[in-house]
Amino acid sequence: MHYAIDMHLLLLGLLLLLIIVGPGLWVTSVMKRYHHPANRYSKTGAEAARELLDAVALPKVRTELTDKGDHYDPIEKVVRLSNANFHGRSLTAVTVAAHEVGHAIQDADGFGPLHWRTHLVRWVGPIEKIGAGALMAAPFAAALLRAPRLGVLAFLGGMLVLASGVVVHALTLPTELDASFRRALPLVKARGLIREEDLPRARTLLTAAALTYVSGALMSLLNIARWWAILRR
């Protein structure tokens, strides 16, 4: 009986691990696959981004090289690309550059979810640390002060704070999908920056990128579940 329960728990754990880690592994695989051939296009990712930004009348948005991952900075108004995508001429480089330009277009259009996400991201990191601290302190505060209700309140507050990460990812997913499929993809097709036969591959790349945020949301939920399990002991 115990063996059967342990097997079910093991299978459940493996399934959860696959759901959470799987999308990230797939994204990495897809990105690497379409980095080859490295000279597929005449323009680099940076040049493609610049052409697209100029095409939508955003000449003041800059492009920069970064070592912190591809992203658009709505505060500084900069499209930042990793070395491989900034200097690269692969399908991945051009597609990722177009995607980040999609965020710049969202910013210019006043796309609500992007602005909400921008503000939340600045707060979530420190807030999650406070939440984790509250969860760790809850049982000690309750014991020292002999106030169980205080411990419960600290626990609930900590859990709600940790849940803020899930909220950010929930806002991020529609933002990423909009940037990819409503902004970037139609624009690169109109400009002829991606070959017709590469468009299905570009869609795969953009879908893979969006799935990283599904994985991120699941990781946040798993973090909450982990704290719940620890505090139940």
Coordinates of N, CA and C in Angstrom, one line a residue:
M1 N 0.8 -1.2 0.0 CA 0.0 0.0 0.0 C 0.9 1.3 0.0
H2 N 1.9 1.3 0.9 CA 2.8 2.4 1.0 C 3.6 2.6 -0.3
Y3 N 4.0 1.4 -0.8 CA 4.8 1.4 -2.1 C 4.0 2.1 -3.2
A4 N 2.7 1.7 -3.3 CA 1.8 2.3 -4.3 C 1.7 3.8 -4.2
I5 N 1.5 4.2 -2.9 CA 1.4 5.7 -2.6 C 2.7 6.4 -3.0
D6 N 3.8 5.8 -2.6 CA 5.1 6.4 -3.0 C 5.3 6.5 -4.5
M7 N 4.9 5.5 -5.2 CA 5.0 5.5 -6.7 C 4.1 6.6 -7.3
H8 N 2.9 6.7 -6.7 CA 2.0 7.8 -7.3 C 2.6 9.2 -7.0
L9 N 3.2 9.4 -5.8 CA 3.8 10.6 -5.5 C 5.0 10.9 -6.4
L10 N 5.8 9.8 -6.6 CA 7.0 10.0 -7.5 C 6.5 10.4 -8.9
L11 N 5.5 9.7 -9.4 CA 5.0 10.0 -10.8 C 4.5 11.4 -10.8
L12 N 3.8 11.8 -9.8 CA 3.2 13.2 -9.7 C 4.3 14.2 -9.7
G13 N 5.4 13.9 -8.9 CA 6.5 14.8 -8.9 C 7.2 15.0 -10.2
L14 N 7.4 13.8 -10.9 CA 8.0 13.8 -12.2 C 7.2 14.6 -13.2
L15 N 5.9 14.4 -13.1 CA 5.0 15.1 -14.0 C 5.1 16.6 -13.8
L16 N 5.1 17.1 -12.6 CA 5.2 18.5 -12.2 C 6.5 19.0 -12.7
L17 N 7.6 18.2 -12.5 CA 8.9 18.7 -13.0 C 8.9 18.8 -14.5
L18 N 8.3 17.9 -15.2 CA 8.3 18.0 -16.7 C 7.5 19.2 -17.1
I19 N 6.4 19.5 -16.5 CA 5.5 20.7 -16.8 C 6.3 22.0 -16.6
I20 N 7.1 22.0 -15.5 CA 7.7 23.2 -15.2 C 9.0 23.4 -15.9
V21 N 9.8 22.4 -16.0 CA 11.2 22.4 -16.7 C 11.1 22.3 -18.2
G22 N 10.1 21.5 -18.6 CA 9.9 21.1 -20.0 C 9.9 22.3 -21.0
P23 N 9.0 23.3 -20.7 CA 9.0 24.5 -21.6 C 10.3 25.2 -21.8
G24 N 11.1 25.3 -20.6 CA 12.4 26.0 -20.7 C 13.4 25.3 -21.5
L25 N 13.4 23.9 -21.4 CA 14.3 23.1 -22.2 C 13.9 23.2 -23.7
W26 N 12.6 23.2 -24.0 CA 12.1 23.3 -25.4 C 12.5 24.6 -26.0
V27 N 12.4 25.7 -25.2 CA 12.7 27.1 -25.7 C 14.2 27.1 -26.0
T28 N 15.0 26.6 -25.1 CA 16.5 26.6 -25.4 C 16.8 25.8 -26.6
S29 N 16.2 24.7 -26.8 CA 16.4 23.9 -28.0 C 16.0 24.6 -29.3
V30 N 14.8 25.2 -29.3 CA 14.3 25.9 -30.4 C 15.2 27.1 -30.8
M31 N 15.6 27.9 -29.8 CA 16.5 29.1 -30.0 C 17.8 28.6 -30.6
K32 N 18.4 27.6 -30.1 CA 19.7 27.1 -30.6 C 19.5 26.5 -32.1
R33 N 18.4 25.8 -32.3 CA 18.2 25.2 -33.6 C 18.2 26.3 -34.7
Y34 N 17.5 27.4 -34.4 CA 17.3 28.5 -35.5 C 18.4 29.5 -35.4
H35 N 19.4 29.3 -34.6 CA 20.6 30.2 -34.6 C 21.5 29.7 -35.8
H36 N 21.1 28.6 -36.4 CA 21.9 28.0 -37.5 C 21.0 27.9 -38.8
P37 N 21.4 28.3 -39.9 CA 22.8 28.9 -40.2 C 22.9 30.3 -39.7
A38 N 24.1 30.6 -39.2 CA 24.4 31.9 -38.6 C 24.3 33.1 -39.5
N39 N 24.4 32.8 -40.8 CA 24.4 34.0 -41.8 C 23.2 33.9 -42.7
R40 N 22.1 33.4 -42.2 CA 20.9 33.2 -43.0 C 20.4 34.5 -43.6
Y41 N 20.5 35.6 -42.9 CA 20.0 36.9 -43.4 C 21.1 37.9 -43.5
S42 N 20.8 38.9 -44.4 CA 21.8 39.9 -44.7 C 21.9 40.9 -43.5
K43 N 20.8 41.1 -42.8 CA 20.8 42.1 -41.7 C 21.0 41.3 -40.3
T44 N 21.7 42.0 -39.4 CA 21.9 41.5 -38.1 C 20.6 41.8 -37.3
G45 N 20.5 41.2 -36.1 CA 19.3 41.5 -35.3 C 19.2 43.0 -35.0
A46 N 20.4 43.6 -34.7 CA 20.4 45.0 -34.4 C 19.9 45.9 -35.6
E47 N 20.4 45.5 -36.8 CA 20.0 46.2 -38.0 C 18.5 46.0 -38.3
A48 N 18.0 44.8 -38.1 CA 16.6 44.5 -38.3 C 15.7 45.3 -37.3
A49 N 16.2 45.4 -36.0 CA 15.4 46.2 -35.0 C 15.4 47.6 -35.4
R50 N 16.5 48.2 -35.9 CA 16.6 49.6 -36.3 C 15.6 49.9 -37.4
E51 N 15.6 49.0 -38.4 CA 14.7 49.2 -39.6 C 13.3 49.2 -39.1
L52 N 12.9 48.3 -38.3 CA 11.5 48.2 -37.8 C 11.1 49.4 -37.0
L53 N 12.0 49.8 -36.1 CA 11.7 51.0 -35.3 C 11.5 52.2 -36.1
D54 N 12.4 52.4 -37.1 CA 12.2 53.5 -38.1 C 10.9 53.4 -38.9
A55 N 10.6 52.2 -39.2 CA 9.4 52.0 -40.1 C 8.1 52.4 -39.3
V56 N 8.1 52.2 -38.0 CA 6.9 52.6 -37.2 C 7.1 53.9 -36.5
A57 N 8.0 54.7 -37.0 CA 8.2 56.1 -36.5 C 8.6 56.1 -35.0
L58 N 9.6 55.3 -34.7 CA 10.1 55.3 -33.3 C 11.6 55.5 -33.4
P59 N 12.1 56.6 -34.0 CA 13.5 56.9 -34.2 C 14.3 57.1 -32.9
K60 N 13.6 57.5 -31.8 CA 14.2 57.8 -30.6 C 14.5 56.6 -29.7
V61 N 13.8 55.5 -30.1 CA 14.1 54.2 -29.3 C 15.4 53.7 -29.8
R62 N 16.4 53.5 -28.9 CA 17.7 53.0 -29.3 C 17.8 51.5 -29.2
T63 N 18.9 51.0 -29.8 CA 19.2 49.6 -29.7 C 20.6 49.5 -29.0
E64 N 20.7 48.5 -28.1 CA 21.9 48.3 -27.3 C 22.3 46.9 -27.2
L65 N 23.6 46.6 -27.0 CA 24.0 45.3 -26.7 C 23.9 45.1 -25.1
T66 N 23.5 43.9 -24.7 CA 23.4 43.6 -23.3 C 23.9 42.2 -22.9
D67 N 24.2 42.0 -21.7 CA 24.6 40.7 -21.2 C 23.5 40.2 -20.2
K68 N 22.4 40.9 -20.2 CA 21.3 40.6 -19.2 C 20.1 40.0 -19.9
G69 N 20.2 39.5 -21.1 CA 19.1 38.9 -21.8 C 18.3 39.9 -22.6
D70 N 17.8 39.4 -23.7 CA 17.0 40.2 -24.7 C 15.8 40.8 -24.0
H71 N 15.6 42.1 -24.1 CA 14.4 42.8 -23.5 C 14.3 44.2 -24.1
Y72 N 13.1 44.7 -23.9 CA 12.8 46.2 -24.1 C 12.7 46.9 -22.8
D73 N 13.4 48.0 -22.7 CA 13.4 48.8 -21.4 C 12.4 50.0 -21.7
P74 N 11.2 49.9 -21.1 CA 10.3 51.0 -21.4 C 10.6 52.3 -20.6
I75 N 11.5 52.2 -19.6 CA 11.9 53.4 -18.9 C 13.0 54.2 -19.7
E76 N 14.0 53.4 -20.2 CA 15.1 54.1 -21.0 C 14.7 54.2 -22.4
K77 N 13.7 53.5 -22.9 CA 13.3 53.4 -24.3 C 14.4 52.8 -25.1
V78 N 14.8 51.6 -24.8 CA 15.9 50.9 -25.5 C 15.5 49.5 -25.7
V79 N 15.8 49.0 -26.9 CA 15.7 47.6 -27.3 C 17.1 47.0 -27.0
R80 N 17.2 46.1 -26.0 CA 18.5 45.5 -25.7 C 18.5 44.0 -26.2
L81 N 19.6 43.7 -26.8 CA 19.8 42.4 -27.4 C 21.1 41.7 -26.9
S82 N 21.0 40.4 -26.7 CA 22.2 39.7 -26.4 C 23.2 39.7 -27.5
N83 N 24.4 39.4 -27.3 CA 25.5 39.4 -28.3 C 25.1 38.6 -29.5
A84 N 24.6 37.3 -29.3 CA 24.2 36.5 -30.4 C 23.1 37.0 -31.3
N85 N 22.2 37.8 -30.7 CA 21.1 38.3 -31.4 C 21.4 39.7 -31.9
F86 N 22.2 40.5 -31.3 CA 22.6 41.8 -31.7 C 23.5 41.7 -33.0
H87 N 24.5 40.9 -32.9 CA 25.4 40.8 -34.1 C 25.0 39.6 -35.0
G88 N 24.2 38.7 -34.6 CA 23.8 37.6 -35.4 C 22.9 37.9 -36.6
R89 N 23.0 37.0 -37.6 CA 22.2 37.1 -38.8 C 21.3 35.9 -39.0
S90 N 21.0 35.2 -37.9 CA 20.2 34.0 -38.0 C 18.7 34.3 -37.9
L91 N 17.9 33.3 -38.1 CA 16.5 33.5 -38.0 C 16.1 33.9 -36.5
T92 N 16.8 33.2 -35.6 CA 16.5 33.5 -34.2 C 16.8 35.0 -33.9
A93 N 18.0 35.5 -34.4 CA 18.4 36.9 -34.1 C 17.4 37.9 -34.6
V94 N 16.9 37.7 -35.9 CA 16.0 38.6 -36.5 C 14.6 38.5 -35.8
T95 N 14.2 37.3 -35.5 CA 12.9 37.1 -34.8 C 12.8 37.7 -33.4
V96 N 13.9 37.5 -32.7 CA 13.9 38.0 -31.3 C 14.0 39.5 -31.3
A97 N 14.8 40.1 -32.3 CA 14.8 41.5 -32.4 C 13.5 42.1 -32.7
A98 N 12.8 41.5 -33.6 CA 11.4 41.9 -34.0 C 10.5 41.9 -32.8
H99 N 10.6 40.8 -32.0 CA 9.7 40.7 -30.9 C 9.9 41.8 -29.9
E100 N 11.2 42.2 -29.6 CA 11.5 43.3 -28.7 C 11.0 44.6 -29.2
V101 N 11.1 44.8 -30.6 CA 10.5 46.0 -31.2 C 9.0 46.0 -31.0
G102 N 8.4 44.8 -31.0 CA 6.9 44.7 -30.7 C 6.6 45.3 -29.3
H103 N 7.5 45.1 -28.3 CA 7.3 45.7 -27.0 C 7.4 47.2 -27.1
A104 N 8.3 47.7 -27.9 CA 8.5 49.2 -28.1 C 7.2 49.8 -28.7
I105 N 6.6 49.1 -29.6 CA 5.4 49.5 -30.2 C 4.3 49.5 -29.2
Q106 N 4.2 48.5 -28.4 CA 3.2 48.5 -27.3 C 3.3 49.7 -26.4
D107 N 4.6 50.0 -26.1 CA 4.9 51.1 -25.2 C 4.4 52.4 -25.8
A108 N 4.7 52.6 -27.1 CA 4.3 53.8 -27.8 C 2.7 53.9 -27.9
D109 N 2.1 52.8 -28.0 CA 0.6 52.7 -28.1 C -0.1 52.8 -26.8
G110 N 0.7 52.8 -25.7 CA 0.0 52.8 -24.4 C -0.7 51.5 -24.0
F111 N -0.1 50.4 -24.4 CA -0.7 49.1 -24.1 C -0.7 48.8 -22.6
G112 N -1.9 48.7 -22.0 CA -2.0 48.6 -20.6 C -1.2 47.5 -19.9
P113 N -1.4 46.3 -20.3 CA -0.7 45.2 -19.6 C 0.9 45.4 -19.6
L114 N 1.4 46.0 -20.6 CA 2.9 46.2 -20.6 C 3.2 47.2 -19.4
H115 N 2.5 48.3 -19.3 CA 2.7 49.3 -18.3 C 2.5 48.7 -16.9
W116 N 1.5 47.9 -16.7 CA 1.2 47.3 -15.4 C 2.4 46.3 -15.1
R117 N 2.8 45.6 -16.0 CA 3.9 44.6 -15.8 C 5.2 45.4 -15.4
T118 N 5.5 46.5 -16.2 CA 6.7 47.2 -15.9 C 6.7 47.7 -14.4
H119 N 5.6 48.2 -14.0 CA 5.6 48.7 -12.6 C 5.7 47.6 -11.6
L120 N 5.0 46.5 -11.9 CA 5.0 45.3 -10.9 C 6.4 44.7 -10.8
V121 N 7.0 44.6 -12.0 CA 8.4 43.9 -12.0 C 9.3 44.6 -11.1
R122 N 9.2 46.0 -11.0 CA 10.1 46.8 -10.2 C 9.9 46.5 -8.7
W123 N 8.7 46.1 -8.4 CA 8.4 45.9 -7.0 C 8.4 44.4 -6.5
V124 N 8.2 43.5 -7.5 CA 8.0 42.1 -7.1 C 9.2 41.5 -6.4
G125 N 10.5 41.7 -7.0 CA 11.7 41.1 -6.4 C 11.8 41.4 -4.9
P126 N 11.8 42.7 -4.5 CA 11.9 43.0 -3.1 C 10.7 42.6 -2.3
I127 N 9.5 42.6 -2.9 CA 8.3 42.2 -2.2 C 8.4 40.7 -1.9
E128 N 8.8 39.9 -2.9 CA 8.9 38.5 -2.6 C 9.9 38.1 -1.5
K129 N 11.0 38.9 -1.4 CA 11.9 38.7 -0.3 C 11.2 39.0 1.1
I130 N 10.4 40.0 1.1 CA 9.7 40.4 2.3 C 8.7 39.3 2.6
G131 N 8.0 38.8 1.6 CA 7.1 37.7 1.8 C 7.7 36.4 2.4
A132 N 8.9 36.1 1.8 CA 9.6 34.9 2.3 C 10.0 35.1 3.8
G133 N 10.5 36.3 4.1 CA 10.9 36.7 5.5 C 9.7 36.6 6.4
A134 N 8.5 37.0 6.0 CA 7.3 37.0 6.8 C 6.9 35.5 7.1
L135 N 7.0 34.7 6.1 CA 6.7 33.3 6.2 C 7.7 32.6 7.2
M136 N 9.0 32.9 7.1 CA 9.9 32.4 8.1 C 9.7 32.8 9.5
A137 N 9.3 34.1 9.6 CA 9.2 34.7 10.9 C 7.8 34.3 11.6
A138 N 6.8 33.9 10.8 CA 5.5 33.7 11.3 C 5.4 32.8 12.5
P139 N 6.0 31.6 12.4 CA 5.9 30.6 13.6 C 6.7 31.1 14.8
F140 N 7.8 31.8 14.6 CA 8.6 32.3 15.7 C 7.9 33.5 16.4
A141 N 7.3 34.4 15.6 CA 6.5 35.5 16.1 C 5.3 35.0 17.0
A142 N 4.6 34.0 16.4 CA 3.5 33.4 17.2 C 3.9 32.8 18.5
A143 N 5.1 32.1 18.5 CA 5.5 31.5 19.7 C 6.1 32.5 20.7
L144 N 6.9 33.4 20.3 CA 7.5 34.4 21.2 C 6.4 35.3 21.8
L145 N 5.5 35.8 21.0 CA 4.5 36.7 21.4 C 3.3 36.1 22.0
R146 N 3.2 34.7 21.8 CA 2.1 34.0 22.3 C 0.8 34.5 21.7
A147 N 0.9 34.8 20.4 CA -0.2 35.3 19.6 C -0.4 34.6 18.3
P148 N -1.1 33.5 18.4 CA -1.3 32.6 17.2 C -1.9 33.4 16.0
R149 N -2.8 34.4 16.3 CA -3.4 35.1 15.2 C -2.4 35.9 14.5
L150 N -1.4 36.5 15.2 CA -0.3 37.2 14.6 C 0.5 36.3 13.6
G151 N 0.7 35.1 14.0 CA 1.4 34.2 13.2 C 0.6 33.8 11.9
V152 N -0.7 33.7 12.1 CA -1.6 33.4 10.9 C -1.6 34.5 10.0
L153 N -1.7 35.8 10.5 CA -1.7 36.9 9.7 C -0.4 37.1 8.9
A154 N 0.7 36.8 9.6 CA 2.0 36.9 8.9 C 2.1 35.9 7.8
F155 N 1.6 34.7 8.1 CA 1.6 33.6 7.1 C 0.8 34.0 5.9
L156 N -0.4 34.4 6.1 CA -1.3 34.8 5.0 C -0.7 35.9 4.2
G157 N -0.1 36.9 4.9 CA 0.5 38.0 4.2 C 1.7 37.6 3.3
G158 N 2.5 36.7 3.9 CA 3.6 36.2 3.1 C 3.2 35.4 1.9
M159 N 2.1 34.6 2.0 CA 1.6 33.8 0.9 C 1.1 34.7 -0.2
L160 N 0.4 35.8 0.2 CA -0.2 36.7 -0.8 C 0.9 37.4 -1.5
V161 N 2.0 37.8 -0.8 CA 3.1 38.5 -1.4 C 3.8 37.6 -2.4
L162 N 4.0 36.3 -2.0 CA 4.7 35.4 -3.0 C 3.8 35.2 -4.2
A163 N 2.5 35.3 -4.0 CA 1.6 35.1 -5.2 C 1.7 36.3 -6.2
S164 N 2.4 37.4 -5.8 CA 2.5 38.5 -6.7 C 3.3 38.1 -7.9
G165 N 4.2 37.1 -7.8 CA 5.0 36.6 -8.9 C 4.1 36.0 -9.9
V166 N 3.1 35.3 -9.5 CA 2.1 34.6 -10.4 C 1.4 35.7 -11.2
V167 N 1.0 36.8 -10.5 CA 0.3 37.9 -11.1 C 1.1 38.5 -12.2
V168 N 2.4 38.7 -11.9 CA 3.3 39.3 -13.0 C 3.3 38.4 -14.2
H169 N 3.5 37.1 -14.0 CA 3.6 36.2 -15.1 C 2.2 36.1 -15.9
A170 N 1.1 36.3 -15.1 CA -0.2 36.3 -15.8 C -0.4 37.5 -16.7
L171 N 0.2 38.6 -16.3 CA 0.2 39.8 -17.1 C 1.2 39.7 -18.3
T172 N 2.3 39.0 -18.0 CA 3.4 38.9 -19.0 C 3.0 38.1 -20.2
L173 N 2.3 37.0 -20.0 CA 1.9 36.1 -21.1 C 1.1 36.8 -22.2
P174 N 0.0 37.5 -21.9 CA -0.7 38.2 -23.0 C 0.1 39.3 -23.6
T175 N 1.0 39.9 -22.8 CA 1.9 41.0 -23.3 C 2.8 40.4 -24.3
E176 N 3.4 39.3 -24.0 CA 4.3 38.6 -25.0 C 3.6 38.2 -26.2
L177 N 2.5 37.6 -26.1 CA 1.7 37.1 -27.3 C 1.3 38.2 -28.2
D178 N 0.9 39.4 -27.6 CA 0.5 40.5 -28.3 C 1.7 41.1 -29.1
A179 N 2.9 41.2 -28.4 CA 4.1 41.7 -29.0 C 4.5 40.9 -30.2
S180 N 4.4 39.6 -30.0 CA 4.9 38.6 -31.1 C 3.9 38.6 -32.3
F181 N 2.6 38.3 -32.0 CA 1.7 37.9 -33.1 C 0.9 39.1 -33.6
R182 N 0.7 40.1 -32.8 CA -0.1 41.3 -33.3 C 0.8 42.4 -33.8
R183 N 2.0 42.5 -33.3 CA 2.9 43.6 -33.6 C 4.1 43.1 -34.5
A184 N 4.9 42.2 -34.0 CA 6.2 41.9 -34.6 C 6.0 41.1 -35.9
L185 N 5.2 40.0 -35.9 CA 5.1 39.2 -37.0 C 4.5 39.9 -38.3
P186 N 3.4 40.6 -38.1 CA 2.8 41.3 -39.3 C 3.8 42.3 -39.8
L187 N 4.6 42.9 -38.9 CA 5.6 44.0 -39.4 C 6.7 43.4 -40.2
V188 N 7.3 42.3 -39.7 CA 8.4 41.7 -40.5 C 7.9 41.1 -41.8
K189 N 6.7 40.6 -41.8 CA 6.1 40.2 -43.1 C 6.0 41.3 -44.1
A190 N 5.5 42.5 -43.6 CA 5.3 43.6 -44.4 C 6.6 44.2 -44.9
R191 N 7.6 44.1 -44.1 CA 9.0 44.6 -44.5 C 9.8 43.6 -45.3
G192 N 9.3 42.4 -45.3 CA 10.1 41.3 -46.0 C 11.4 40.9 -45.3
L193 N 11.4 41.1 -44.0 CA 12.7 40.8 -43.2 C 12.9 39.3 -43.0
I194 N 11.8 38.6 -43.0 CA 11.9 37.1 -42.9 C 11.3 36.4 -44.1
R195 N 12.0 35.5 -44.6 CA 11.6 34.7 -45.8 C 10.3 34.0 -45.5
E196 N 9.5 33.9 -46.6 CA 8.2 33.2 -46.5 C 8.3 31.8 -45.9
E197 N 9.3 31.1 -46.3 CA 9.4 29.7 -45.8 C 9.9 29.6 -44.4
D198 N 10.4 30.8 -43.8 CA 10.8 30.8 -42.4 C 9.7 31.3 -41.5
L199 N 8.6 31.7 -42.0 CA 7.5 32.3 -41.1 C 7.0 31.2 -40.2
P200 N 6.7 30.0 -40.6 CA 6.3 29.0 -39.6 C 7.3 28.8 -38.5
R201 N 8.6 28.8 -38.8 CA 9.7 28.7 -37.8 C 9.7 29.9 -36.9
A202 N 9.5 31.0 -37.5 CA 9.4 32.3 -36.6 C 8.3 32.2 -35.6
R203 N 7.1 31.6 -36.1 CA 6.0 31.5 -35.2 C 6.4 30.5 -34.0
T204 N 7.1 29.4 -34.4 CA 7.5 28.5 -33.4 C 8.4 29.1 -32.4
L205 N 9.4 30.0 -32.8 CA 10.3 30.7 -31.9 C 9.5 31.6 -31.0
L206 N 8.5 32.3 -31.5 CA 7.7 33.3 -30.7 C 6.8 32.5 -29.7
T207 N 6.3 31.4 -30.1 CA 5.5 30.6 -29.2 C 6.3 30.0 -28.1
A208 N 7.5 29.6 -28.4 CA 8.5 29.1 -27.4 C 8.8 30.1 -26.4
A209 N 9.1 31.3 -26.9 CA 9.4 32.4 -26.0 C 8.3 32.7 -25.0
A210 N 7.1 32.7 -25.5 CA 5.9 32.9 -24.6 C 5.8 31.9 -23.6
L211 N 6.1 30.6 -23.9 CA 6.0 29.5 -23.0 C 6.9 29.6 -21.8
T212 N 8.0 30.4 -21.9 CA 8.9 30.6 -20.8 C 8.1 31.2 -19.6
Y213 N 7.1 32.1 -19.9 CA 6.4 32.8 -18.9 C 5.3 31.8 -18.2
V214 N 4.8 30.9 -19.0 CA 4.0 29.8 -18.4 C 4.8 29.0 -17.4
S215 N 6.0 28.7 -17.8 CA 6.9 28.0 -16.9 C 7.2 28.8 -15.7
G216 N 7.4 30.1 -15.9 CA 7.7 31.0 -14.7 C 6.6 31.1 -13.7
A217 N 5.3 31.1 -14.3 CA 4.1 31.2 -13.4 C 4.0 29.9 -12.6
L218 N 4.3 28.7 -13.3 CA 4.3 27.4 -12.6 C 5.4 27.4 -11.5
M219 N 6.5 28.0 -11.8 CA 7.6 28.0 -10.8 C 7.2 28.8 -9.5
S220 N 6.5 29.9 -9.8 CA 6.0 30.7 -8.7 C 5.0 29.9 -7.8
L221 N 4.1 29.2 -8.5 CA 3.1 28.4 -7.8 C 3.8 27.3 -7.0
L222 N 4.8 26.7 -7.6 CA 5.6 25.6 -6.9 C 6.3 26.2 -5.7
N223 N 6.8 27.4 -5.8 CA 7.4 28.1 -4.6 C 6.5 28.2 -3.5
I224 N 5.2 28.6 -3.8 CA 4.2 28.8 -2.8 C 3.9 27.4 -2.1
A225 N 3.8 26.4 -3.0 CA 3.5 25.1 -2.5 C 4.6 24.6 -1.6
R226 N 5.8 24.9 -1.9 CA 7.0 24.5 -1.1 C 7.0 25.1 0.3
W227 N 6.6 26.4 0.3 CA 6.5 27.1 1.6 C 5.4 26.5 2.4
W228 N 4.3 26.2 1.8 CA 3.2 25.6 2.4 C 3.6 24.2 3.1
A229 N 4.3 23.4 2.3 CA 4.7 22.1 2.8 C 5.7 22.3 4.0
I230 N 6.6 23.2 3.9 CA 7.6 23.5 5.0 C 6.9 23.9 6.3
L231 N 5.9 24.8 6.1 CA 5.3 25.3 7.3 C 4.3 24.4 7.9
R232 N 3.9 23.4 7.2 CA 2.9 22.4 7.7 C 3.6 21.4 8.6
R233 N 5.0 21.3 8.5 CA 5.7 20.3 9.2 C 5.8 20.6 10.7

